[in-house]
Amino acid sequence: SSELTQDPAVSVALGQTVRITCQGDSLRSYYASWYQQKPGQAPVLVIYGKNNRPSGIPDRFSGSSSGNTASLTITGAQAEDEADYYCNSRDSSGNHPFGGGTKLTVL
Amino acid sequence: QLQLQESGPGLVKPSETLSLTCTVSGGSISSSSYYWGWIRQPPGKGLEWIGSIYYSGSTYYNPSLKSRVTISVDTSKNQFSLKLSSVTAADTAVYYCARHRSDSSSIFWFDPWGQGTLVTVSS
């Protein structure tokens, strides 16, 4: 299957840790990449590969993977982390589907 | 620093062909290891991968759009383009272009992205 499933919404208290998950069969073979999108803005890459952060992404963002589930963890969530988060991966047919997205609210 | 910029009509009539161009600056579109991709986002909805192209011209498309999509590259202009035929209101979306990278057979990512351009399908 090329589908990636995400929880529609997650909330976290300011300064606490939150994990956003992405499930799909393709994740057993391919790593996920994660994108942050704030209202009216283009998505921004925050994690790719095993646990790689592009330059400029705070180290409170980290990634992990186990079986058919990839996770994005924010350790010590900040108000500016409130955004939509999308996962993406490759499947065995060469397609690159996105997950449906998770809306993160920082309380 | 690599930058991408989408351009094209903001309004397309139903049944016509949507055409967009992505201009790459700050780097060569002919660099190896890079594909170049199109992604769209209908208003209030999630991201949808449309397809990607290598500088040599090899392409791969989202199966759900494959019959209507053509992505091409013009290395002389450092641009790549998207054509989507027989559009309907369901194709109304913000269209993004992005560099599509891989550093192994199992790791892929899109970075950077263009700012996006809204295309509305309406008569």
Coordinates of C-alpha atoms in Angstrom, one line a residue:
Chain A
S1 CA 0.0 0.0 0.0
S2 CA 1.2 3.5 -0.8
E3 CA -1.0 5.2 1.9
L4 CA 0.5 7.0 4.9
T5 CA -1.8 7.6 7.9
Q6 CA -1.4 10.4 10.4
D7 CA -3.6 11.5 13.3
P8 CA -5.5 14.6 12.2
A9 CA -4.8 16.6 15.4
V10 CA -2.4 16.5 18.3
S11 CA -1.9 19.0 21.2
V12 CA 0.9 19.6 23.6
A13 CA 1.5 21.8 26.6
L14 CA 4.2 24.5 26.1
G15 CA 7.6 23.0 26.9
Q16 CA 6.4 19.4 26.9
T17 CA 7.3 16.6 24.5
V18 CA 5.0 15.5 21.7
R19 CA 5.3 12.7 19.1
I20 CA 3.6 12.8 15.8
T21 CA 3.3 9.5 14.0
C22 CA 3.0 8.3 10.4
Q23 CA 2.0 4.7 9.5
G24 CA 2.3 2.8 6.3
D25 CA 3.6 -0.4 4.8
S26 CA 6.2 1.5 2.7
L27 CA 7.9 2.7 5.9
R28 CA 9.2 -0.8 6.4
S29 CA 11.5 -0.2 3.4
Y30 CA 11.8 3.5 3.1
Y31 CA 12.5 6.3 5.5
A32 CA 10.0 9.1 6.0
S33 CA 10.7 12.8 5.6
W34 CA 8.8 15.4 7.6
Y35 CA 7.5 18.9 6.7
Q36 CA 6.2 21.7 8.8
Q37 CA 3.7 24.1 7.3
K38 CA 2.5 27.3 8.9
P39 CA -0.7 29.1 7.6
G40 CA -0.1 30.8 4.2
Q41 CA 3.4 29.4 3.9
A42 CA 5.2 26.7 1.9
P43 CA 6.1 23.5 3.7
V44 CA 9.6 23.3 5.2
L45 CA 11.6 20.2 5.6
V46 CA 12.4 19.4 9.3
I47 CA 13.6 15.8 9.3
Y48 CA 14.7 13.3 6.6
G49 CA 16.3 9.9 6.6
K50 CA 17.1 8.1 9.8
N51 CA 17.2 11.3 11.9
N52 CA 18.7 14.2 9.8
R53 CA 17.9 17.8 10.4
P54 CA 18.5 20.4 7.7
S55 CA 20.6 23.4 8.6
G56 CA 18.5 25.9 10.7
I57 CA 16.1 23.3 12.2
P58 CA 16.3 23.4 16.0
D59 CA 17.6 20.2 17.7
R60 CA 14.3 19.8 19.6
F61 CA 13.0 18.2 16.4
S62 CA 14.0 14.5 16.0
G63 CA 12.9 11.5 13.9
S64 CA 12.7 7.8 14.5
S65 CA 11.2 4.7 12.8
S66 CA 10.1 1.3 13.9
G67 CA 8.4 -1.3 11.7
N68 CA 5.6 0.4 9.7
T69 CA 5.6 3.6 11.9
A70 CA 7.7 6.7 11.6
S71 CA 7.7 9.4 14.3
L72 CA 8.5 13.0 14.6
T73 CA 9.3 14.1 18.1
I74 CA 9.4 17.7 19.4
T75 CA 11.2 17.8 22.8
G76 CA 10.2 21.0 24.6
A77 CA 7.6 22.3 22.2
Q78 CA 7.5 26.0 21.6
A79 CA 4.7 28.3 20.6
E80 CA 6.2 28.7 17.2
D81 CA 6.0 24.9 16.6
E82 CA 2.2 25.2 16.2
A83 CA 1.7 24.1 12.6
D84 CA 0.6 21.3 10.3
Y85 CA 3.1 18.5 9.9
Y86 CA 3.2 16.1 7.0
C87 CA 5.1 12.9 6.4
N88 CA 6.2 11.7 3.0
S89 CA 7.9 8.5 1.8
R90 CA 8.5 6.4 -1.3
D91 CA 6.6 3.2 -2.1
S92 CA 7.7 0.2 -4.0
S93 CA 6.1 1.5 -7.2
G94 CA 8.2 4.7 -7.1
N95 CA 5.4 6.9 -5.9
H96 CA 5.9 9.5 -3.2
P97 CA 2.7 9.9 -1.2
F98 CA 2.2 12.4 1.6
G99 CA 0.3 11.6 4.8
G100 CA -2.9 13.4 5.5
G101 CA -1.2 15.8 7.9
T102 CA -1.4 16.5 11.6
K103 CA -2.4 19.8 13.1
L104 CA -0.3 20.5 16.2
T105 CA -1.7 22.8 18.8
V106 CA 0.6 24.2 21.5
L107 CA -1.4 24.9 24.6
Chain B
Q1 CA 21.4 29.4 -1.9
L2 CA 19.0 27.4 -4.2
Q3 CA 15.7 29.1 -4.8
L4 CA 12.7 27.9 -6.8
Q5 CA 9.9 30.1 -8.2
E6 CA 6.6 29.0 -9.8
S7 CA 5.0 31.0 -12.5
G8 CA 1.9 30.7 -14.7
P9 CA -1.7 31.7 -15.1
G10 CA -3.7 31.9 -11.9
L11 CA -7.0 31.1 -13.6
V12 CA -7.7 28.3 -15.9
K13 CA -11.1 27.3 -17.5
P14 CA -12.6 23.9 -17.0
S15 CA -11.5 21.3 -19.6
E16 CA -8.4 23.3 -20.5
T17 CA -4.8 22.6 -19.7
L18 CA -3.0 24.1 -16.7
S19 CA 0.6 25.1 -17.4
L20 CA 3.1 26.1 -14.8
T21 CA 6.9 26.7 -14.9
C22 CA 9.4 26.5 -12.1
T23 CA 12.6 28.5 -12.4
V24 CA 15.6 27.4 -10.4
S25 CA 18.2 29.9 -9.3
G26 CA 21.3 29.6 -7.3
G27 CA 22.2 26.2 -8.7
S28 CA 22.0 24.0 -11.8
I29 CA 19.0 21.9 -12.6
S30 CA 21.4 19.5 -14.3
S31 CA 23.1 18.5 -11.0
S32 CA 23.2 14.7 -10.6
S33 CA 21.3 13.0 -7.7
Y34 CA 18.5 15.5 -7.9
Y35 CA 15.0 15.1 -9.2
W36 CA 12.6 18.1 -9.4
G37 CA 9.1 17.7 -8.3
W38 CA 5.6 19.2 -8.3
I39 CA 3.3 19.0 -5.3
R40 CA -0.2 20.6 -4.9
Q41 CA -2.5 21.5 -2.0
P42 CA -6.2 22.2 -2.5
P43 CA -7.5 25.0 -0.3
G44 CA -7.8 23.7 3.3
K45 CA -6.5 20.2 2.4
G46 CA -3.3 18.2 2.5
L47 CA -0.4 17.9 0.2
E48 CA -0.5 15.7 -2.9
W49 CA 2.6 14.7 -4.9
I50 CA 2.0 15.1 -8.6
G51 CA 5.3 13.9 -10.1
S52 CA 9.0 14.3 -10.5
I53 CA 11.6 14.6 -13.3
Y54 CA 15.3 14.1 -13.6
Y55 CA 17.4 16.5 -15.6
S56 CA 17.8 13.9 -18.3
G57 CA 14.0 13.8 -18.7
S58 CA 13.0 10.6 -17.0
T59 CA 9.8 11.0 -15.1
Y60 CA 7.5 9.4 -12.6
Y61 CA 4.0 10.4 -11.9
N62 CA 1.3 10.0 -9.3
P63 CA -0.8 7.1 -10.7
S64 CA -4.0 9.0 -9.9
L65 CA -3.0 11.9 -12.2
K66 CA -0.7 10.1 -14.6
S67 CA -3.2 10.1 -17.6
R68 CA -3.4 14.0 -17.4
V69 CA 0.1 15.0 -16.3
T70 CA 3.2 15.9 -18.3
I71 CA 6.4 17.2 -16.6
S72 CA 9.3 18.4 -18.7
V73 CA 12.6 20.0 -18.2
D74 CA 14.5 22.8 -20.1
T75 CA 18.1 22.7 -18.9
S76 CA 19.1 25.7 -21.1
K77 CA 16.7 27.9 -19.1
N78 CA 17.2 26.1 -15.7
Q79 CA 13.4 25.4 -15.6
F80 CA 11.0 22.5 -15.4
S81 CA 7.3 22.6 -16.2
L82 CA 4.0 21.0 -15.4
K83 CA 1.1 20.5 -17.7
L84 CA -2.2 19.1 -16.4
S85 CA -4.9 18.5 -19.0
S86 CA -8.7 18.4 -18.8
V87 CA -8.8 20.3 -15.5
T88 CA -11.9 20.6 -13.3
A89 CA -12.7 22.5 -10.1
A90 CA -11.1 19.7 -8.2
D91 CA -7.7 20.8 -9.6
T92 CA -8.0 24.1 -7.9
A93 CA -5.0 24.2 -5.6
V94 CA -1.7 25.9 -4.6
Y95 CA 0.9 24.3 -6.8
Y96 CA 4.5 24.0 -5.4
C97 CA 7.7 23.0 -7.1
A98 CA 10.6 21.5 -5.0
R99 CA 13.9 19.9 -5.4
H100 CA 13.5 16.2 -4.9
R101 CA 16.6 14.5 -3.4
S102 CA 17.9 11.1 -2.5
D103 CA 21.2 10.0 -1.0
S104 CA 20.4 6.3 -1.0
S105 CA 17.8 3.9 -2.3
S106 CA 15.7 4.4 0.9
I107 CA 16.0 8.1 1.7
F108 CA 14.1 10.8 -0.2
W109 CA 13.1 14.3 0.6
F110 CA 11.8 17.6 -0.9
D111 CA 13.9 20.6 -0.2
P112 CA 13.8 23.5 -0.8
W113 CA 10.3 24.4 -1.9
G114 CA 9.0 27.3 -4.0
Q115 CA 6.6 29.7 -2.4
G116 CA 3.7 28.2 -4.3
T117 CA 1.2 29.6 -6.8
L118 CA -2.6 29.4 -6.5
V119 CA -4.4 28.1 -9.6
T120 CA -8.1 28.4 -9.7
V121 CA -10.2 26.4 -12.2
S122 CA -13.3 28.3 -13.1
S123 CA -15.2 29.6 -16.1

